[in-house]
CSV table of C-alpha atoms and ligand atoms in Angstrom, one decimal:
chain,number,residue,atom,x,y,z
F,1,MET,CA,-139.0,-33.1,-54.4
F,2,VAL,CA,-137.6,-36.6,-55.1
F,3,ASN,CA,-133.8,-36.7,-55.5
F,4,TYR,CA,-133.2,-39.0,-58.6
F,5,ASP,CA,-129.5,-38.4,-58.5
F,6,TYR,CA,-128.7,-40.2,-55.3
F,7,HIS,CA,-126.1,-42.4,-56.9
F,8,MET,CA,-124.1,-39.4,-58.0
F,9,GLY,CA,-123.6,-36.2,-56.1
F,10,GLU,CA,-125.1,-33.0,-57.5
F,11,SER,CA,-121.6,-31.5,-57.4
F,12,ASP,CA,-120.3,-34.2,-59.8
F,13,LEU,CA,-123.2,-33.6,-62.1
F,14,ALA,CA,-122.6,-29.9,-62.0
F,15,GLU,CA,-118.9,-30.5,-62.9
F,16,LEU,CA,-120.0,-32.6,-65.8
F,17,GLU,CA,-122.4,-29.9,-66.9
F,18,SER,CA,-119.7,-27.3,-66.8
F,19,LYS,CA,-117.4,-29.5,-68.9
F,20,VAL,CA,-120.0,-29.9,-71.6
F,21,THR,CA,-120.9,-26.2,-71.5
F,22,SER,CA,-117.2,-25.3,-71.9
F,23,TRP,CA,-116.9,-27.7,-74.8
F,24,LEU,CA,-119.9,-26.1,-76.5
F,25,GLU,CA,-118.4,-22.7,-75.9
F,26,GLU,CA,-115.3,-23.7,-77.7
F,27,ASN,CA,-116.9,-25.6,-80.5
F,28,LEU,CA,-120.3,-24.0,-81.4
F,29,PRO,CA,-120.2,-21.0,-83.8
F,30,SER,CA,-119.2,-17.9,-81.8
F,31,GLY,CA,-122.2,-16.0,-80.4
F,32,TRP,CA,-124.5,-19.1,-80.4
F,33,MET,CA,-124.9,-19.6,-76.7
F,34,GLN,CA,-125.2,-15.9,-76.1
F,35,ALA,CA,-128.0,-15.7,-78.7
F,36,ILE,CA,-129.9,-18.5,-76.7
F,37,ASP,CA,-129.3,-16.8,-73.4
F,38,LYS,CA,-130.6,-13.5,-74.8
F,39,GLY,CA,-133.5,-15.2,-76.7
F,40,ASP,CA,-132.1,-13.7,-80.0
F,41,LYS,CA,-133.9,-16.0,-82.5
F,42,ALA,CA,-132.8,-14.0,-85.5
F,43,LYS,CA,-129.1,-14.4,-84.6
F,44,LEU,CA,-129.5,-18.1,-83.8
F,45,TYR,CA,-131.2,-18.6,-87.2
F,46,GLU,CA,-128.3,-16.8,-88.9
F,47,LEU,CA,-125.7,-18.9,-87.1
F,48,ARG,CA,-127.6,-22.2,-87.9
F,49,LEU,CA,-127.5,-21.3,-91.6
F,50,SER,CA,-123.8,-20.8,-91.4
F,51,GLN,CA,-123.1,-24.1,-89.7
F,52,ASN,CA,-122.2,-27.2,-91.7
F,53,TYR,CA,-124.6,-29.8,-90.2
F,54,GLU,CA,-122.5,-32.9,-91.2
F,55,GLU,CA,-119.3,-31.5,-89.9
F,56,TRP,CA,-121.0,-30.5,-86.6
F,57,CYS,CA,-122.5,-33.9,-86.1
F,58,GLU,CA,-119.1,-35.5,-86.7
F,59,LYS,CA,-117.5,-33.2,-84.1
F,60,LEU,CA,-120.2,-33.8,-81.5
F,61,GLY,CA,-119.8,-37.6,-82.1
F,62,LYS,CA,-116.0,-37.5,-81.8
F,63,ALA,CA,-116.3,-35.7,-78.5
F,64,GLY,CA,-118.6,-38.5,-77.2
F,65,TRP,CA,-121.6,-36.2,-76.6
F,66,ALA,CA,-123.8,-37.7,-79.3
F,67,THR,CA,-123.7,-41.2,-77.6
F,68,PRO,CA,-122.6,-40.4,-74.0
F,69,THR,CA,-123.3,-43.9,-72.6
F,70,TRP,CA,-121.2,-45.7,-75.1
F,71,PRO,CA,-117.6,-46.7,-74.2
F,72,VAL,CA,-115.0,-44.1,-75.1
F,73,GLU,CA,-113.2,-46.4,-77.5
F,74,TYR,CA,-116.4,-46.5,-79.7
F,75,SER,CA,-117.0,-42.8,-79.8
F,76,GLY,CA,-118.9,-42.5,-76.5
F,77,ALA,CA,-118.2,-40.7,-73.3
F,78,GLY,CA,-118.5,-43.8,-71.0
F,79,LEU,CA,-121.2,-42.2,-68.8
F,80,ASP,CA,-124.1,-43.7,-67.0
F,81,GLN,CA,-127.8,-42.9,-67.7
F,82,ILE,CA,-128.1,-40.2,-65.2
F,83,GLN,CA,-125.0,-38.5,-66.3
F,84,ALA,CA,-126.0,-38.9,-70.0
F,85,LYS,CA,-129.4,-37.3,-69.1
F,86,ARG,CA,-127.6,-34.3,-67.8
F,87,VAL,CA,-125.5,-34.0,-71.0
F,88,GLY,CA,-128.8,-34.2,-73.0
F,89,GLU,CA,-130.3,-31.4,-70.9
F,90,VAL,CA,-127.3,-29.1,-71.7
F,91,LEU,CA,-127.5,-29.9,-75.4
F,92,SER,CA,-131.2,-29.3,-75.4
F,93,ARG,CA,-130.8,-26.0,-73.5
F,94,TYR,CA,-128.4,-24.7,-76.2
F,95,LYS,CA,-130.5,-26.1,-79.0
F,96,VAL,CA,-127.5,-28.1,-80.2
F,97,PRO,CA,-128.1,-29.8,-83.6
F,98,ARG,CA,-127.9,-33.5,-83.3
F,99,SER,CA,-127.9,-36.4,-85.8
F,100,PHE,CA,-131.3,-37.5,-87.2
F,101,ASN,CA,-129.9,-41.0,-87.3
F,102,ILE,CA,-132.3,-42.1,-84.5
F,103,ILE,CA,-132.5,-45.7,-85.5
F,104,GLY,CA,-128.7,-45.9,-85.7
F,105,ILE,CA,-128.0,-44.2,-82.4
F,106,GLY,CA,-131.0,-45.3,-80.5
F,107,MET,CA,-131.4,-48.9,-81.7
F,108,ALA,CA,-128.5,-50.2,-83.9
F,109,GLY,CA,-125.9,-48.9,-81.5
F,110,PRO,CA,-127.3,-50.5,-78.3
F,111,THR,CA,-128.0,-53.8,-80.2
F,112,ILE,CA,-124.4,-54.0,-81.6
F,113,LEU,CA,-123.0,-53.1,-78.2
F,114,GLN,CA,-124.9,-55.9,-76.5
F,115,TRP,CA,-124.5,-58.6,-79.2
F,116,GLY,CA,-121.7,-57.6,-81.5
F,117,SER,CA,-118.0,-58.8,-81.6
F,118,HIS,CA,-115.3,-56.2,-80.9
F,119,GLU,CA,-114.6,-56.1,-84.6
F,120,LEU,CA,-118.2,-55.2,-85.4
F,121,LYS,CA,-118.3,-52.6,-82.7
F,122,ALA,CA,-115.0,-51.0,-83.8
F,123,ARG,CA,-116.1,-51.0,-87.4
F,124,TYR,CA,-119.7,-49.7,-87.1
F,125,LEU,CA,-120.1,-47.7,-83.9
F,126,PRO,CA,-117.8,-44.7,-84.4
F,127,PRO,CA,-119.1,-43.7,-87.9
F,128,LEU,CA,-122.6,-44.2,-86.6
F,129,ALA,CA,-122.0,-41.9,-83.6
F,130,GLN,CA,-120.4,-39.4,-85.9
F,131,HIS,CA,-123.3,-39.3,-88.4
F,132,LYS,CA,-121.2,-40.7,-91.2
F,133,GLU,CA,-123.4,-43.7,-91.8
F,134,ILE,CA,-127.2,-43.8,-91.4
F,135,TRP,CA,-129.0,-47.0,-90.3
F,136,CYS,CA,-132.4,-48.5,-90.8
F,137,GLN,CA,-134.5,-51.2,-89.2
F,138,LEU,CA,-135.7,-54.0,-91.5
F,139,PHE,CA,-138.2,-55.9,-89.4
F,140,SER,CA,-141.8,-55.2,-90.6
F,141,GLU,CA,-143.2,-57.0,-93.7
F,142,PRO,CA,-146.5,-56.6,-95.6
F,143,GLY,CA,-147.9,-59.6,-93.7
F,144,SER,CA,-146.0,-59.1,-90.4
F,145,GLY,CA,-146.1,-55.9,-88.4
F,146,SER,CA,-147.4,-56.4,-84.9
F,147,ASP,CA,-146.7,-60.1,-85.1
F,148,VAL,CA,-143.2,-59.5,-86.5
F,149,ALA,CA,-142.0,-62.9,-85.5
F,150,SER,CA,-144.2,-64.4,-88.2
F,151,LEU,CA,-142.1,-62.7,-90.9
F,152,SER,CA,-141.2,-64.5,-94.2
F,153,THR,CA,-138.0,-63.0,-95.5
F,154,SER,CA,-135.6,-65.9,-95.7
F,155,ALA,CA,-131.8,-66.3,-95.1
F,156,VAL,CA,-130.3,-69.5,-96.4
F,157,ARG,CA,-126.7,-70.5,-95.4
F,158,ASP,CA,-124.2,-70.9,-98.2
F,159,GLY,CA,-120.7,-71.6,-96.7
F,160,ASP,CA,-119.5,-68.5,-94.9
F,161,GLU,CA,-122.4,-66.5,-96.3
F,162,TRP,CA,-126.2,-66.2,-96.1
F,163,VAL,CA,-128.4,-65.6,-99.1
F,164,VAL,CA,-131.4,-63.4,-98.4
F,165,ASN,CA,-134.7,-63.2,-100.3
F,166,GLY,CA,-137.9,-61.3,-99.4
F,167,GLN,CA,-139.6,-58.0,-98.8
F,168,LYS,CA,-139.7,-55.5,-96.0
F,169,VAL,CA,-142.0,-52.4,-95.7
F,170,TRP,CA,-142.2,-49.2,-93.6
F,171,THR,CA,-138.4,-49.0,-93.5
F,172,THR,CA,-137.7,-45.5,-92.2
F,173,LEU,CA,-134.6,-43.9,-93.9
F,174,ALA,CA,-133.7,-47.0,-96.0
F,175,HIS,CA,-133.3,-44.7,-99.0
F,176,ILE,CA,-130.3,-43.0,-97.4
F,177,SER,CA,-129.0,-45.8,-95.2
F,178,ALA,CA,-125.6,-47.4,-95.4
F,179,PHE,CA,-126.6,-50.4,-93.2
F,180,GLY,CA,-129.7,-52.1,-91.9
F,181,LEU,CA,-130.7,-54.3,-89.0
F,182,LEU,CA,-132.2,-57.3,-90.7
F,183,LEU,CA,-134.4,-60.0,-89.0
F,184,ALA,CA,-134.8,-63.0,-91.3
F,185,ARG,CA,-136.1,-66.6,-91.1
F,186,THR,CA,-133.2,-69.1,-91.1
F,187,ASP,CA,-135.3,-72.2,-90.2
F,188,PRO,CA,-138.9,-72.5,-91.4
F,189,ASN,CA,-139.3,-75.8,-89.7
F,190,LEU,CA,-139.1,-74.3,-86.2
F,191,PRO,CA,-141.8,-72.4,-84.3
F,192,LYS,CA,-141.9,-68.7,-85.5
F,193,HIS,CA,-139.8,-67.2,-82.7
F,194,ALA,CA,-137.1,-69.9,-82.8
F,195,GLY,CA,-136.4,-69.9,-86.5
F,196,LEU,CA,-135.1,-66.3,-86.8
F,197,SER,CA,-131.6,-64.9,-87.0
F,198,TYR,CA,-130.4,-61.3,-87.0
F,199,PHE,CA,-127.9,-59.7,-89.4
F,200,ILE,CA,-126.3,-56.4,-90.3
F,201,VAL,CA,-126.9,-55.9,-94.0
F,202,ASP,CA,-125.1,-53.5,-96.4
F,203,MET,CA,-127.9,-51.5,-98.0
F,204,ASN,CA,-125.7,-50.9,-101.1
F,205,ALA,CA,-125.1,-54.7,-101.6
F,206,SER,CA,-126.1,-56.2,-105.0
F,207,GLY,CA,-129.8,-57.3,-104.9
F,208,VAL,CA,-131.1,-54.7,-102.5
F,209,LEU,CA,-133.8,-52.5,-104.0
F,210,VAL,CA,-135.3,-49.6,-102.1
F,211,ARG,CA,-138.5,-47.9,-103.2
F,212,PRO,CA,-139.7,-44.8,-101.2
F,213,LEU,CA,-143.4,-44.5,-100.1
F,214,LYS,CA,-145.0,-41.0,-100.1
F,215,GLN,CA,-146.7,-40.1,-96.8
F,216,MET,CA,-149.6,-37.8,-96.2
F,217,THR,CA,-147.2,-35.1,-95.0
F,218,SER,CA,-145.7,-35.3,-98.6
F,219,ASP,CA,-142.4,-36.7,-97.0
F,220,LYS,CA,-140.8,-39.8,-98.5
F,221,ILE,CA,-139.1,-41.1,-95.4
F,222,VAL,CA,-140.4,-44.7,-95.3
F,223,ASN,CA,-139.7,-47.3,-97.9
F,224,GLU,CA,-140.3,-50.7,-99.3
F,225,VAL,CA,-137.1,-52.8,-99.5
F,226,PHE,CA,-136.8,-55.9,-101.7
F,227,PHE,CA,-134.0,-58.5,-101.3
F,228,SER,CA,-133.1,-60.7,-104.2
F,229,GLU,CA,-130.2,-63.1,-103.6
F,230,VAL,CA,-128.5,-60.7,-101.3
F,231,ARG,CA,-125.3,-62.1,-99.7
F,232,ILE,CA,-124.3,-61.4,-96.1
F,233,ALA,CA,-121.1,-62.6,-94.5
F,234,ASP,CA,-121.7,-64.9,-91.5
F,235,SER,CA,-119.4,-62.5,-89.5
F,236,HIS,CA,-122.3,-60.0,-89.8
F,237,ARG,CA,-124.7,-62.1,-87.8
F,238,LEU,CA,-125.6,-60.8,-84.3
F,239,GLY,CA,-126.3,-63.6,-81.8
F,240,ASP,CA,-126.4,-67.3,-82.6
F,241,VAL,CA,-128.3,-68.8,-85.5
F,242,GLY,CA,-131.9,-69.1,-84.2
F,243,GLN,CA,-131.4,-66.4,-81.5
F,244,GLY,CA,-132.7,-63.6,-83.7
F,245,TRP,CA,-135.8,-63.0,-81.6
F,246,GLN,CA,-133.7,-62.3,-78.5
F,247,VAL,CA,-131.5,-59.9,-80.4
F,248,ALA,CA,-134.6,-58.2,-81.9
F,249,THR,CA,-136.0,-57.8,-78.4
F,250,THR,CA,-133.0,-55.7,-77.5
F,251,THR,CA,-133.6,-53.5,-80.5
F,252,LEU,CA,-137.4,-53.2,-79.8
F,253,MET,CA,-136.9,-52.4,-76.1
F,254,ASN,CA,-134.5,-49.6,-77.1
F,255,GLU,CA,-136.9,-48.5,-79.9
F,256,ARG,CA,-139.6,-47.9,-77.3
F,257,SER,CA,-137.2,-45.9,-75.1
F,258,ALA,CA,-136.0,-43.9,-78.2
F,259,LEU,CA,-139.5,-43.2,-79.4
F,260,SER,CA,-140.8,-42.3,-75.9
F,261,GLY,CA,-137.9,-39.8,-75.5
F,262,ALA,CA,-136.9,-41.5,-72.2
F,263,GLY,CA,-134.6,-39.3,-70.3
F,264,SER,CA,-135.4,-36.2,-72.3
F,265,GLU,CA,-137.6,-33.2,-71.8
F,266,SER,CA,-140.2,-35.1,-74.0
F,267,GLY,CA,-143.6,-33.7,-74.1
F,268,ALA,CA,-142.4,-30.1,-74.2
F,269,ASN,CA,-142.4,-29.9,-77.9
F,270,VAL,CA,-145.1,-29.5,-80.5
F,271,GLY,CA,-144.7,-29.0,-84.3
F,272,GLY,CA,-141.0,-28.4,-83.8
F,273,GLY,CA,-141.5,-25.7,-81.2
F,274,PRO,CA,-142.0,-25.5,-77.4
F,275,TYR,CA,-145.3,-26.1,-75.6
F,276,GLU,CA,-145.1,-22.5,-74.7
F,277,ALA,CA,-145.6,-21.6,-78.4
F,278,ILE,CA,-149.1,-22.9,-78.3
F,279,ILE,CA,-149.8,-20.8,-75.2
F,280,ALA,CA,-148.3,-17.8,-76.9
F,281,SER,CA,-150.4,-18.5,-80.0
F,282,ALA,CA,-153.6,-18.9,-77.9
F,283,ARG,CA,-152.9,-15.6,-76.2
F,284,GLN,CA,-152.3,-13.8,-79.4
F,285,ASN,CA,-155.3,-15.0,-81.4
F,286,GLY,CA,-157.9,-14.9,-78.6
F,287,ALA,CA,-158.2,-18.8,-78.2
F,288,TRP,CA,-157.0,-18.3,-74.6
F,289,ASP,CA,-160.5,-16.8,-73.8
F,290,ASN,CA,-162.0,-20.2,-74.6
F,291,SER,CA,-162.1,-21.9,-71.2
F,292,ALA,CA,-162.4,-25.4,-72.7
F,293,LEU,CA,-159.2,-24.9,-74.7
F,294,ARG,CA,-157.5,-23.5,-71.5
F,295,ASP,CA,-158.5,-26.6,-69.7
F,296,ARG,CA,-156.9,-28.8,-72.4
F,297,LEU,CA,-153.8,-26.7,-72.3
F,298,MET,CA,-153.5,-27.2,-68.5
F,299,GLN,CA,-154.1,-31.0,-68.9
F,300,ALA,CA,-151.3,-31.1,-71.6
F,301,LEU,CA,-148.9,-29.4,-69.2
F,302,ILE,CA,-149.7,-31.9,-66.5
F,303,ASP,CA,-149.3,-34.9,-68.9
F,304,GLY,CA,-146.0,-33.5,-70.0
F,305,ARG,CA,-144.7,-33.4,-66.4
F,306,VAL,CA,-146.0,-37.0,-65.8
F,307,ILE,CA,-144.1,-38.2,-68.8
F,308,LYS,CA,-140.9,-36.5,-67.6
F,309,MET,CA,-141.2,-38.1,-64.2
F,310,THR,CA,-141.8,-41.5,-65.7
F,311,ASN,CA,-138.8,-41.1,-67.9
F,312,LEU,CA,-136.7,-40.2,-64.9
F,313,ARG,CA,-137.8,-43.3,-63.2
F,314,ALA,CA,-137.0,-45.4,-66.2
F,315,ALA,CA,-133.5,-43.8,-66.5
F,316,GLN,CA,-132.9,-44.5,-62.8
F,317,ASN,CA,-133.8,-48.2,-63.4
F,318,ARG,CA,-131.4,-48.5,-66.2
F,319,LYS,CA,-128.7,-46.8,-64.2
F,320,SER,CA,-129.0,-49.5,-61.6
F,321,GLY,CA,-128.0,-51.9,-64.4
F,322,LYS,CA,-131.4,-53.2,-65.5
F,323,PRO,CA,-131.9,-53.4,-69.3
F,324,PRO,CA,-134.8,-51.3,-70.8
F,325,GLY,CA,-137.8,-53.2,-69.6
F,326,PRO,CA,-141.6,-53.0,-70.1
F,327,GLU,CA,-141.6,-49.4,-68.6
F,328,GLY,CA,-140.4,-48.4,-72.1
F,329,SER,CA,-143.9,-49.5,-73.3
F,330,ILE,CA,-145.5,-47.1,-70.7
F,331,THR,CA,-143.7,-44.1,-72.0
F,332,LYS,CA,-144.1,-45.1,-75.6
F,333,LEU,CA,-147.8,-45.5,-75.2
F,334,PHE,CA,-148.3,-42.4,-73.2
F,335,GLN,CA,-146.0,-40.2,-75.3
F,336,ALA,CA,-147.6,-41.3,-78.6
F,337,GLU,CA,-151.2,-40.5,-77.4
F,338,TYR,CA,-150.1,-37.4,-75.6
F,339,ASN,CA,-148.3,-36.0,-78.7
F,340,GLN,CA,-151.5,-36.7,-80.8
F,341,ARG,CA,-153.6,-34.7,-78.2
F,342,LEU,CA,-151.0,-31.9,-78.2
F,343,GLN,CA,-150.9,-31.7,-82.0
F,344,SER,CA,-154.7,-31.6,-82.2
F,345,LEU,CA,-154.7,-28.9,-79.5
F,346,ALA,CA,-152.2,-26.8,-81.6
F,347,VAL,CA,-154.4,-27.1,-84.6
F,348,ASP,CA,-157.6,-26.2,-82.6
F,349,VAL,CA,-155.8,-23.2,-81.1
F,350,MET,CA,-154.9,-22.0,-84.6
F,351,GLY,CA,-158.5,-22.4,-85.8
F,352,MET,CA,-159.1,-21.9,-89.5
F,353,ASN,CA,-155.5,-20.8,-90.0
F,354,ALA,CA,-154.4,-24.4,-89.5
F,355,SER,CA,-156.5,-25.6,-92.4
F,356,ALA,CA,-155.5,-22.9,-95.0
F,357,TRP,CA,-152.6,-20.6,-94.7
F,358,SER,CA,-150.4,-18.4,-96.9
F,359,GLU,CA,-147.2,-19.8,-98.2
F,360,GLU,CA,-145.0,-17.7,-96.0
F,361,ASP,CA,-146.8,-18.6,-92.8
F,362,GLU,CA,-144.2,-20.9,-91.5
F,363,PRO,CA,-145.8,-21.6,-88.0
F,364,ALA,CA,-149.1,-22.6,-89.6
F,365,SER,CA,-147.4,-24.9,-92.0
F,366,ALA,CA,-145.3,-26.5,-89.2
F,367,THR,CA,-148.5,-27.0,-87.0
F,368,ALA,CA,-150.4,-28.7,-89.8
F,369,ARG,CA,-147.4,-30.9,-90.6
F,370,GLY,CA,-147.0,-31.8,-87.0
F,371,PHE,CA,-150.6,-32.8,-86.7
F,372,LEU,CA,-150.5,-35.0,-89.8
F,373,ARG,CA,-147.2,-36.6,-88.8
F,374,SER,CA,-148.5,-37.4,-85.3
F,375,ARG,CA,-151.1,-39.9,-86.7
F,376,ALA,CA,-148.2,-42.4,-87.1
F,377,ASN,CA,-147.1,-42.1,-83.4
F,378,THR,CA,-149.6,-44.8,-82.3
F,379,ILE,CA,-148.5,-47.2,-85.0
F,380,GLU,CA,-144.7,-46.8,-85.4
F,381,GLY,CA,-142.5,-48.8,-83.0
F,382,GLY,CA,-145.5,-51.0,-82.0
F,383,THR,CA,-149.2,-49.9,-82.0
F,384,SER,CA,-150.9,-48.6,-78.8
F,385,GLU,CA,-153.0,-51.8,-78.7
F,386,ILE,CA,-149.8,-53.9,-78.6
F,387,MET,CA,-148.3,-51.6,-75.9
F,388,ARG,CA,-151.4,-52.2,-73.8
F,389,ASN,CA,-151.2,-55.9,-74.3
F,390,ILE,CA,-147.5,-55.9,-73.2
F,391,LEU,CA,-148.4,-53.8,-70.1
F,392,GLY,CA,-151.3,-55.9,-69.3
F,393,GLU,CA,-149.3,-59.1,-69.5
F,394,ARG,CA,-145.9,-58.2,-68.3
F,395,VAL,CA,-146.5,-55.4,-65.8
F,396,LEU,CA,-150.0,-56.1,-64.5
F,397,GLY,CA,-149.6,-59.9,-64.7
F,398,LEU,CA,-152.9,-60.4,-66.6
F,399,PRO,CA,-153.5,-63.7,-68.5
F,400,ARG,CA,-151.6,-63.8,-71.8
F,401,GLU,CA,-153.4,-63.5,-75.1
F,402,PRO,CA,-154.0,-66.9,-76.6
F,403,GLN,CA,-151.4,-67.8,-79.2
F,404,VAL,CA,-152.5,-70.9,-81.0
F,405,ASP,CA,-149.5,-70.8,-83.4
F,406,LYS,CA,-146.8,-70.4,-80.8
F,407,ASP,CA,-145.5,-73.9,-80.8
F,408,LEU,CA,-146.3,-74.8,-84.4
F,409,ALA,CA,-143.6,-75.0,-87.0
F,410,TRP,CA,-143.6,-71.7,-88.9
F,411,ASN,CA,-144.2,-73.4,-92.3
F,412,GLN,CA,-147.4,-75.0,-90.8
F,413,ILE,CA,-149.0,-71.7,-89.9
F,414,ARG,CA,-151.6,-70.3,-92.2
F,415,ARG,CA,-150.9,-66.8,-93.5
F,416,SER,CA,-152.1,-64.5,-96.2
F,417,SER,CA,-148.9,-64.1,-98.1
R,501,LIG,C1,-144.2,-43.9,-89.9
R,501,LIG,C2,-143.8,-45.4,-89.7
R,501,LIG,C3,-142.5,-45.7,-89.6
R,501,LIG,C4,-142.2,-47.1,-89.4
R,501,LIG,N1,-140.8,-47.4,-89.4
R,501,LIG,C5,-140.5,-48.7,-89.4
R,501,LIG,C6,-139.1,-49.1,-89.5
R,501,LIG,O1,-138.2,-48.3,-89.7
R,501,LIG,N2,-138.8,-50.4,-89.5
R,501,LIG,C7,-139.7,-51.4,-89.3
R,501,LIG,O2,-139.4,-52.6,-89.3
R,501,LIG,N3,-141.1,-51.1,-89.2
R,501,LIG,C8,-141.4,-49.8,-89.2
R,501,LIG,N4,-142.8,-49.4,-89.1
R,501,LIG,C9,-143.8,-50.5,-89.0
R,501,LIG,C10,-144.5,-50.6,-87.7
R,501,LIG,O3,-143.6,-51.2,-86.7
R,501,LIG,C11,-145.8,-51.4,-87.9
R,501,LIG,O4,-146.6,-50.6,-88.8
R,501,LIG,C12,-146.5,-51.7,-86.7
R,501,LIG,O5,-145.8,-52.6,-85.9
R,501,LIG,C13,-147.9,-52.3,-86.9
R,501,LIG,O6,-147.9,-53.3,-87.8
R,501,LIG,P1,-148.8,-53.3,-89.1
R,501,LIG,O7,-148.7,-52.0,-89.8
R,501,LIG,O8,-148.5,-54.5,-89.9
R,501,LIG,O9,-150.3,-53.4,-88.5
R,501,LIG,P2,-151.0,-54.8,-88.0
R,501,LIG,O10,-150.1,-55.6,-87.2
R,501,LIG,O11,-151.6,-55.4,-89.2
R,501,LIG,O12,-152.2,-54.2,-87.1
R,501,LIG,C14,-153.4,-53.7,-87.6
R,501,LIG,C15,-154.3,-53.3,-86.4
R,501,LIG,O13,-154.5,-54.4,-85.6
R,501,LIG,C16,-154.2,-54.2,-84.3
R,501,LIG,N5,-153.6,-55.4,-83.7
R,501,LIG,C17,-152.7,-56.3,-84.3
R,501,LIG,N6,-152.5,-57.3,-83.4
R,501,LIG,C18,-153.2,-57.1,-82.3
R,501,LIG,C19,-153.3,-57.8,-81.1
R,501,LIG,N7,-152.7,-58.9,-80.9
R,501,LIG,N8,-154.1,-57.3,-80.1
R,501,LIG,C20,-154.8,-56.1,-80.3
R,501,LIG,N9,-154.7,-55.4,-81.5
R,501,LIG,C21,-153.9,-55.9,-82.5
R,501,LIG,C22,-153.1,-53.1,-84.4
R,501,LIG,O14,-153.0,-52.4,-83.1
R,501,LIG,C23,-153.6,-52.3,-85.5
R,501,LIG,O15,-154.5,-51.3,-85.0
R,501,LIG,C24,-143.2,-48.1,-89.2
R,501,LIG,C25,-144.5,-47.7,-89.3
R,501,LIG,C26,-144.9,-46.4,-89.5
R,501,LIG,C27,-146.3,-46.0,-89.5
């Protein structure tokens, strides 16, 4: 067995674990942890209903456990990646509710920490960690997704402000976001990567219009966002003018880690429940007798373990001070395709019941929803084709894809919109 914790003794980690466990004992509703230890699902369900989610997320954030690697002064716990991973394991073990503000915590936070002034950090990080302000990422546009550096939304300087015009699409959570991470073109005469700047935008500012898009799961989580003469103070720019691509790279690297579940028990869940739930379901309905399905279940178990080991390696790299690198693309690619296989497996194990079910059959409904939702995994946060390009070029050192427009001024490049 490889010891990944060689920088920090196991006894220190055990001490941290017991500190978090004691905090949970004091702060979770009484009986919560005992219900988990006893496997009493009914009691846990009852306690969950009695808990105020917003108040809980605020408490978790104030204690520093929602964002353990952030500095204490910004609502973190000042821990390193390995320590944070141990905290995450305790929270997962006790099924502790956490903020759904993934873009805020996983992407906005690390970007502001790396590029923001102290004033921006002090203003934005604590409410973000405490689930008081939701964030969205305003990168993709109708004509610019994989090639996001070709985007058209413009920001034109006017004294101490910037005036923004354009359209974004696929903006997850924009309809309930307080702030967004905006990548905009500030100089159309420069090559596409060089003419971008990066801003924090107030989603309630005058001129911001958000229109939800309905997905095949019936959710309305992604949106179109229109900017008409929206004003942003120059103090809300991250990085220098023209340095937007470098700042965006920080966000994108963290996005891949966030989506791949780096450092977590990723790969253990399907349709909101544990991998074991598919096994239990297969045993119950007889699918277990099908040797081809059993083979796929075993392969899924192996894949899940491989993801976990790769994530541990990535966490170890980051702990040694390296920023999230191309290895985030490995886990993003593998996790996305693995989850799709797992969700298909869950549907196949359920048989006809996954195509038509009675209203009260909650597990069947969750399985079908999980299957439909997983189709986006190989698109969101960069498609699998793009991840393979990144791995080929930056990890394997293969020749780069030809980019004929790389050095051309952006306004000289032909585009459809
Ligand atoms: C559920 C969901 C949530 C999202 N949330 C956000 C969000 O919050 N914020 C945000 O900014 N964006 C978001 N996105 C957008 C996402 O990042 C883009 O959809 C993605 O980058 C692909 O861009 P595109 O849709 O324009 O496809 P395109 O770039 O047009 O790609 C179309 C196809 O061509 C392939 N392709 C393109 N270029 C290459 C190449 N060079 N080599 C090989 N194949 C290539 C792609 O792999 C794909 O199969 C979200 C998307 C989804 C589905």
